[in-house]
Amino acid sequence: MTRQTIQAAEQPLQKIFCDDYLFSIPSYQRPYAWTTEQAGELLDDVIAAWNQAPPMQEQAPYFLGSIVLIKDPQKPEADVVDGQQRLTTLTILLCVLRDLSPDFAQHAHGFVCQAGNLLLGTKDRYRLRLRERDAAFFETTIQQQGATAKLPDAPDARGLPDSQARIVENARLFRARLHDFTPEERQWLAAYLVQQCYLVVVAASDQDSAFRIFSVLNSRGLDLSPADILKAEIIGAVPPPQRDAYTERWEELEAELGRARFAELFGHIRMIHRKQKMRGTLIAEFREFVPTRGDPMRFIDEDLVPYGQAFEAILDARFETYQHASEINALLSHLRRLDNADWQPPAIEVLARRKQDPAFILRFIRDLERLAYALFLLRADVNERLQRYGKVLEALQAQGDVFADASPLQLTGAERRDVITRLDGDIYTETRIRLALLLRLDASLVAGGADYDHPLITVEHVLPQTIPPDSQWSRDFPDPAQRETWVHKIANLVLLTRRKNAQAGNLDFAEKKSKYFATKAGVTTFALTSQVLSEPAWTPGVLEKRQKALVEKMREVWRLG
């Protein structure tokens, strides 16, 4: 009977992409899903940790995370239970570095492909094999030498399955980012990647053990969170006579926020003090940059509790003050619709530190909302966002004029112009943007704002994406190019509180208004949709006028000039 084993070790990539491992992604795994934001973040983090010069042994190591494998310790074959996104992205990065660098291409290829041996009777084998449906594509598009120099163009990639499109997009991103590096810089970066970048490899010889490890690593609430560890350190440093009282304060706040939110709070407090993206672990950076040990009671009184209360007000959009509360909470509601929480640390800082000045808070949150939506519309990545918000925090804490034109809180002229351009573009195709933006626009059209308390809100077209050839649509929009120009713009979009019925969506305009856009009571919830109901016809002229008015409205709301 084979003895079951579990092994765990921290290893550099040169010991992972080597003959000791032949990785396979089992068919039950989800497809490759990392976007350019996640892949770009990985590259940025590696570059930030890299010192950009030899000798390599003096470079600080960088931790890339962990992977969980099913692997017989005597054999190289390894099924990847957790970590395929990292392994795939790192392979793409190695292949791009290889194909951009003829001088060390063969050396880099050795980390991608295991060379066959005539005496041993073995053939060349790629060190990572994706799921069956993506494996051949990955080999020909990425792993073969020179493959990433011949990537499909963007239009060609659109017809690919999502996993393969992500592979191409990330490879194209890496090529664009590394193209302007000198040959020496690419060589040093590749050397740093394989010598000084580490993964924790957890290998179990049987499937049950591997899945059990994966579950433990990914189960919420079962393991100690950084907040639990920091609690032991901080409360432990409180003098015994006061310890019970401060333990009670700590636990009351945790109960109010809930365990998950409370854990998030510590990441925001770290950002408020550090004002940069996290490079190490939360615990390590918290210990280094947040003053807790010297005066733990002061930390709880002046940081943890006020920041926690501000965080709760932000999450629930229920900030209480004697003036401007409704306006501030409306802006917080708009901010909560964004697809990231990177804006929260500056908001927490202002609500906690300037609570007695609601006029300042209102002005700040109004400008923060404008900045956050601008970065959202311009698709700034996480590194750009955190760098910008870090500068906002610096200006706040330095008591600078955050409302001056040169402040990082304010938009530059170029940013304002770029936001207008995006507003005037094909918003419907921006799937992560369209709903939040249209709700923000709709609220701006309602005097006193609006409250959207609906379990389901969808974005729908007025002019359909596909029109019947004998319909009124084909007579009002006879030019296909003209239809293509307008179909995805803001002017042609409405908000509904129910799922689209595909057949009703292609009705002529008069029928569509009565059967599709209007409610049983005859009144729609949304100003954007109500405006459409008041139009007798839907023509290019109506769209042009409406587009101009809606873009102008957001130009006015966000002071875009």
CSV table of C-alpha atoms in Angstrom, one decimal, residues 300-551:
chain,number,residue,atom,x,y,z
A,300,ILE,CA,-7.8,51.8,19.3
A,301,ASP,CA,-9.3,55.1,20.4
A,302,GLU,CA,-8.0,57.3,17.6
A,303,ASP,CA,-7.6,55.0,14.7
A,304,LEU,CA,-9.5,51.7,15.0
A,305,VAL,CA,-12.8,53.0,16.4
A,306,PRO,CA,-13.3,56.2,14.4
A,307,TYR,CA,-12.1,54.5,11.2
A,308,GLY,CA,-14.4,51.6,11.8
A,309,GLN,CA,-17.4,53.9,12.4
A,310,ALA,CA,-16.6,55.8,9.2
A,311,PHE,CA,-16.2,52.5,7.3
A,312,GLU,CA,-19.6,51.3,8.5
A,313,ALA,CA,-21.2,54.6,7.4
A,314,ILE,CA,-19.6,54.3,4.0
A,315,LEU,CA,-20.7,50.7,3.4
A,316,ASP,CA,-24.2,51.5,4.4
A,317,ALA,CA,-24.3,55.0,3.0
A,318,ARG,CA,-25.6,56.2,6.4
A,319,PHE,CA,-23.3,59.0,7.5
A,320,GLU,CA,-24.9,61.0,10.2
A,321,THR,CA,-24.2,64.7,10.6
A,322,TYR,CA,-26.1,67.9,11.3
A,323,GLN,CA,-25.7,69.2,7.8
A,324,HIS,CA,-25.5,67.8,4.2
A,325,ALA,CA,-26.0,64.2,5.3
A,326,SER,CA,-28.5,63.3,2.5
A,327,GLU,CA,-26.2,64.7,-0.2
A,328,ILE,CA,-23.1,63.0,1.3
A,329,ASN,CA,-24.9,59.6,1.5
A,330,ALA,CA,-26.2,60.0,-2.1
A,331,LEU,CA,-22.6,60.4,-3.3
A,332,LEU,CA,-21.5,57.4,-1.2
A,333,SER,CA,-24.3,55.3,-2.8
A,334,HIS,CA,-22.9,56.2,-6.3
A,335,LEU,CA,-19.4,55.3,-5.2
A,336,ARG,CA,-20.6,51.9,-3.9
A,337,ARG,CA,-21.7,50.9,-7.4
A,338,LEU,CA,-18.1,50.9,-8.7
A,339,ASP,CA,-16.3,47.6,-9.2
A,340,ASN,CA,-13.5,48.4,-6.7
A,341,ALA,CA,-13.2,49.7,-3.2
A,342,ASP,CA,-9.9,51.5,-3.7
A,343,TRP,CA,-11.6,54.9,-3.1
A,344,GLN,CA,-12.6,53.9,0.4
A,345,PRO,CA,-9.5,54.8,2.5
A,346,PRO,CA,-9.6,58.5,1.5
A,347,ALA,CA,-13.3,58.6,2.3
A,348,ILE,CA,-12.7,56.8,5.6
A,349,GLU,CA,-10.0,59.3,6.5
A,350,VAL,CA,-12.2,62.3,5.8
A,351,LEU,CA,-15.3,61.0,7.5
A,352,ALA,CA,-13.3,60.0,10.6
A,353,ARG,CA,-11.1,63.1,10.9
A,354,ARG,CA,-13.4,65.9,9.6
A,355,LYS,CA,-16.7,64.9,11.1
A,356,GLN,CA,-17.2,68.3,12.6
A,357,ASP,CA,-16.9,70.0,9.2
A,358,PRO,CA,-19.8,68.6,7.0
A,359,ALA,CA,-19.3,71.2,4.3
A,360,PHE,CA,-15.7,70.1,3.8
A,361,ILE,CA,-16.8,66.4,3.8
A,362,LEU,CA,-19.5,67.1,1.2
A,363,ARG,CA,-17.1,69.0,-1.1
A,364,PHE,CA,-14.4,66.3,-0.7
A,365,ILE,CA,-16.8,63.3,-1.3
A,366,ARG,CA,-18.2,65.1,-4.4
A,367,ASP,CA,-14.7,65.5,-5.8
A,368,LEU,CA,-13.8,61.9,-4.8
A,369,GLU,CA,-16.8,60.6,-6.5
A,370,ARG,CA,-15.9,62.5,-9.7
A,371,LEU,CA,-12.3,61.1,-9.5
A,372,ALA,CA,-13.4,57.6,-8.8
A,373,TYR,CA,-15.8,57.5,-11.7
A,374,ALA,CA,-13.2,59.1,-14.0
A,375,LEU,CA,-10.7,56.3,-13.1
A,376,PHE,CA,-13.5,53.8,-13.5
A,377,LEU,CA,-14.5,55.1,-17.0
A,378,LEU,CA,-10.9,55.3,-18.1
A,379,ARG,CA,-10.3,51.8,-16.8
A,380,ALA,CA,-7.3,52.7,-14.7
A,381,ASP,CA,-5.8,49.5,-13.3
A,382,VAL,CA,-5.4,48.8,-9.6
A,383,ASN,CA,-1.9,50.2,-9.5
A,384,GLU,CA,-2.8,53.5,-11.1
A,385,ARG,CA,-5.8,53.8,-8.7
A,386,LEU,CA,-3.9,53.0,-5.6
A,387,GLN,CA,-1.1,55.4,-6.5
A,388,ARG,CA,-3.6,58.2,-7.1
A,389,TYR,CA,-5.5,57.6,-3.9
A,390,GLY,CA,-2.3,57.4,-2.0
A,391,LYS,CA,-1.4,60.9,-3.2
A,392,VAL,CA,-4.9,62.1,-2.1
A,393,LEU,CA,-4.2,60.7,1.3
A,394,GLU,CA,-0.8,62.4,1.4
A,395,ALA,CA,-2.4,65.7,0.5
A,396,LEU,CA,-5.1,65.3,3.1
A,397,GLN,CA,-2.7,64.4,5.9
A,398,ALA,CA,-0.4,67.2,5.0
A,399,GLN,CA,-3.3,69.6,5.4
A,400,GLY,CA,-2.8,70.7,1.8
A,401,ASP,CA,-5.5,72.3,-0.3
A,402,VAL,CA,-7.1,69.3,-1.8
A,403,PHE,CA,-9.4,71.5,-3.9
A,404,ALA,CA,-6.6,73.3,-5.7
A,405,ASP,CA,-6.3,72.6,-9.4
A,406,ALA,CA,-3.0,70.8,-8.9
A,407,SER,CA,-4.3,68.5,-6.2
A,408,PRO,CA,-4.4,64.8,-6.9
A,409,LEU,CA,-8.0,64.8,-6.0
A,410,GLN,CA,-8.8,67.0,-9.0
A,411,LEU,CA,-8.9,65.8,-12.6
A,412,THR,CA,-6.4,67.2,-15.1
A,413,GLY,CA,-7.5,68.8,-18.3
A,414,ALA,CA,-6.5,65.7,-20.3
A,415,GLU,CA,-8.4,63.4,-17.9
A,416,ARG,CA,-11.6,65.6,-18.2
A,417,ARG,CA,-11.3,65.4,-22.0
A,418,ASP,CA,-10.8,61.6,-22.0
A,419,VAL,CA,-13.8,61.1,-19.7
A,420,ILE,CA,-16.0,63.1,-22.2
A,421,THR,CA,-14.7,61.0,-25.0
A,422,ARG,CA,-15.6,57.8,-23.1
A,423,LEU,CA,-19.0,59.1,-22.3
A,424,ASP,CA,-19.6,59.8,-25.9
A,425,GLY,CA,-18.5,56.3,-26.9
A,426,ASP,CA,-20.1,52.9,-27.1
A,427,ILE,CA,-21.0,52.6,-23.4
A,428,TYR,CA,-23.1,49.4,-23.8
A,429,THR,CA,-20.0,47.4,-24.8
A,430,GLU,CA,-18.3,48.4,-21.6
A,431,THR,CA,-20.0,45.7,-19.6
A,432,ARG,CA,-18.4,46.5,-16.2
A,433,ILE,CA,-19.2,50.2,-16.6
A,434,ARG,CA,-22.6,50.6,-18.2
A,435,LEU,CA,-25.0,49.9,-15.3
A,436,ALA,CA,-23.2,52.0,-12.7
A,437,LEU,CA,-22.8,54.9,-15.2
A,438,LEU,CA,-26.4,54.8,-16.3
A,439,LEU,CA,-27.6,54.8,-12.7
A,440,ARG,CA,-25.4,57.7,-12.0
A,441,LEU,CA,-26.7,59.6,-15.1
A,442,ASP,CA,-30.3,58.7,-14.2
A,443,ALA,CA,-29.9,60.1,-10.7
A,444,SER,CA,-28.5,63.4,-12.1
A,445,LEU,CA,-31.8,63.8,-14.1
A,446,VAL,CA,-34.0,63.5,-11.0
A,447,ALA,CA,-34.5,66.6,-8.8
A,448,GLY,CA,-33.3,65.7,-5.3
A,449,GLY,CA,-31.7,62.5,-6.5
A,450,ALA,CA,-33.2,59.0,-6.7
A,451,ASP,CA,-33.3,55.8,-4.7
A,452,TYR,CA,-32.8,52.6,-6.6
A,453,ASP,CA,-34.1,49.8,-4.4
A,454,HIS,CA,-34.7,47.0,-7.0
A,455,PRO,CA,-33.3,43.5,-6.9
A,456,LEU,CA,-32.8,43.5,-10.6
A,457,ILE,CA,-31.9,46.4,-12.9
A,458,THR,CA,-30.9,45.8,-16.5
A,459,VAL,CA,-29.6,48.0,-19.3
A,460,GLU,CA,-31.5,47.7,-22.6
A,461,HIS,CA,-31.5,49.1,-26.1
A,462,VAL,CA,-34.2,51.2,-27.7
A,463,LEU,CA,-33.0,50.8,-31.2
A,464,PRO,CA,-32.5,47.0,-31.2
A,465,GLN,CA,-29.1,45.5,-32.0
A,466,THR,CA,-30.7,43.4,-34.8
A,467,ILE,CA,-33.7,44.7,-36.6
A,468,PRO,CA,-36.3,42.9,-38.8
A,469,PRO,CA,-35.9,43.9,-42.5
A,470,ASP,CA,-39.6,44.9,-43.0
A,471,SER,CA,-39.9,46.9,-39.7
A,472,GLN,CA,-40.3,50.6,-39.0
A,473,TRP,CA,-36.7,50.4,-37.6
A,474,SER,CA,-35.4,49.6,-41.1
A,475,ARG,CA,-37.2,52.6,-42.5
A,476,ASP,CA,-36.1,55.0,-39.8
A,477,PHE,CA,-32.5,53.7,-39.9
A,478,PRO,CA,-31.9,52.5,-43.5
A,479,ASP,CA,-28.1,52.9,-43.3
A,480,PRO,CA,-26.5,49.9,-41.4
A,481,ALA,CA,-23.5,52.1,-40.6
A,482,GLN,CA,-25.7,54.7,-39.0
A,483,ARG,CA,-27.4,52.0,-36.9
A,484,GLU,CA,-23.9,50.8,-35.8
A,485,THR,CA,-23.0,54.3,-34.8
A,486,TRP,CA,-25.9,54.8,-32.5
A,487,VAL,CA,-27.0,51.4,-31.1
A,488,HIS,CA,-24.6,51.2,-28.2
A,489,LYS,CA,-24.4,54.8,-27.2
A,490,ILE,CA,-25.9,56.3,-24.0
A,491,ALA,CA,-28.7,58.0,-26.0
A,492,ASN,CA,-30.0,54.6,-27.1
A,493,LEU,CA,-29.9,52.9,-23.7
A,494,VAL,CA,-32.6,52.7,-21.0
A,495,LEU,CA,-32.9,51.1,-17.5
A,496,LEU,CA,-35.5,48.4,-16.7
A,497,THR,CA,-36.4,46.5,-13.6
A,498,ARG,CA,-36.9,43.2,-15.3
A,499,ARG,CA,-35.1,40.8,-17.6
A,500,LYS,CA,-35.3,41.6,-21.3
A,501,ASN,CA,-37.7,39.6,-23.4
A,502,ALA,CA,-35.8,39.0,-26.7
A,503,GLN,CA,-39.0,39.0,-28.8
A,504,ALA,CA,-40.3,42.2,-27.3
A,505,GLY,CA,-37.0,43.9,-27.6
A,506,ASN,CA,-37.3,43.9,-31.4
A,507,LEU,CA,-40.8,45.4,-31.5
A,508,ASP,CA,-41.3,48.6,-33.4
A,509,PHE,CA,-40.9,51.7,-31.3
A,510,ALA,CA,-44.6,52.4,-30.6
A,511,GLU,CA,-45.3,48.9,-29.5
A,512,LYS,CA,-42.0,48.7,-27.6
A,513,LYS,CA,-42.9,51.7,-25.5
A,514,SER,CA,-46.3,50.3,-24.5
A,515,LYS,CA,-45.4,46.6,-24.0
A,516,TYR,CA,-41.8,46.7,-23.0
A,517,PHE,CA,-40.7,50.0,-21.4
A,518,ALA,CA,-43.8,51.1,-19.6
A,519,THR,CA,-44.9,49.5,-16.4
A,520,LYS,CA,-48.4,48.2,-15.5
A,521,ALA,CA,-49.0,51.5,-13.7
A,522,GLY,CA,-47.9,53.4,-16.8
A,523,VAL,CA,-45.0,55.1,-14.9
A,524,THR,CA,-41.4,53.9,-15.1
A,525,THR,CA,-38.9,54.1,-12.2
A,526,PHE,CA,-36.1,55.7,-14.3
A,527,ALA,CA,-35.8,59.2,-15.7
A,528,LEU,CA,-33.8,57.8,-18.7
A,529,THR,CA,-36.6,55.5,-19.6
A,530,SER,CA,-39.4,58.1,-18.9
A,531,GLN,CA,-37.7,60.4,-21.4
A,532,VAL,CA,-37.9,57.8,-24.1
A,533,LEU,CA,-41.6,57.2,-23.4
A,534,SER,CA,-42.3,60.9,-24.1
A,535,GLU,CA,-40.8,60.6,-27.6
A,536,PRO,CA,-43.3,60.1,-30.5
A,537,ALA,CA,-40.7,58.5,-32.7
A,538,TRP,CA,-37.1,57.2,-32.4
A,539,THR,CA,-35.0,58.5,-35.2
A,540,PRO,CA,-31.3,59.5,-35.8
A,541,GLY,CA,-32.2,63.1,-35.1
A,542,VAL,CA,-33.8,62.2,-31.7
A,543,LEU,CA,-30.7,60.2,-30.8
A,544,GLU,CA,-28.3,62.9,-31.8
A,545,LYS,CA,-30.2,65.5,-29.6
A,546,ARG,CA,-30.5,63.1,-26.7
A,547,GLN,CA,-26.8,62.1,-26.8
A,548,LYS,CA,-25.7,65.7,-26.7
A,549,ALA,CA,-28.0,66.4,-23.8
A,550,LEU,CA,-27.0,63.4,-21.7
A,551,VAL,CA,-23.2,63.9,-22.2
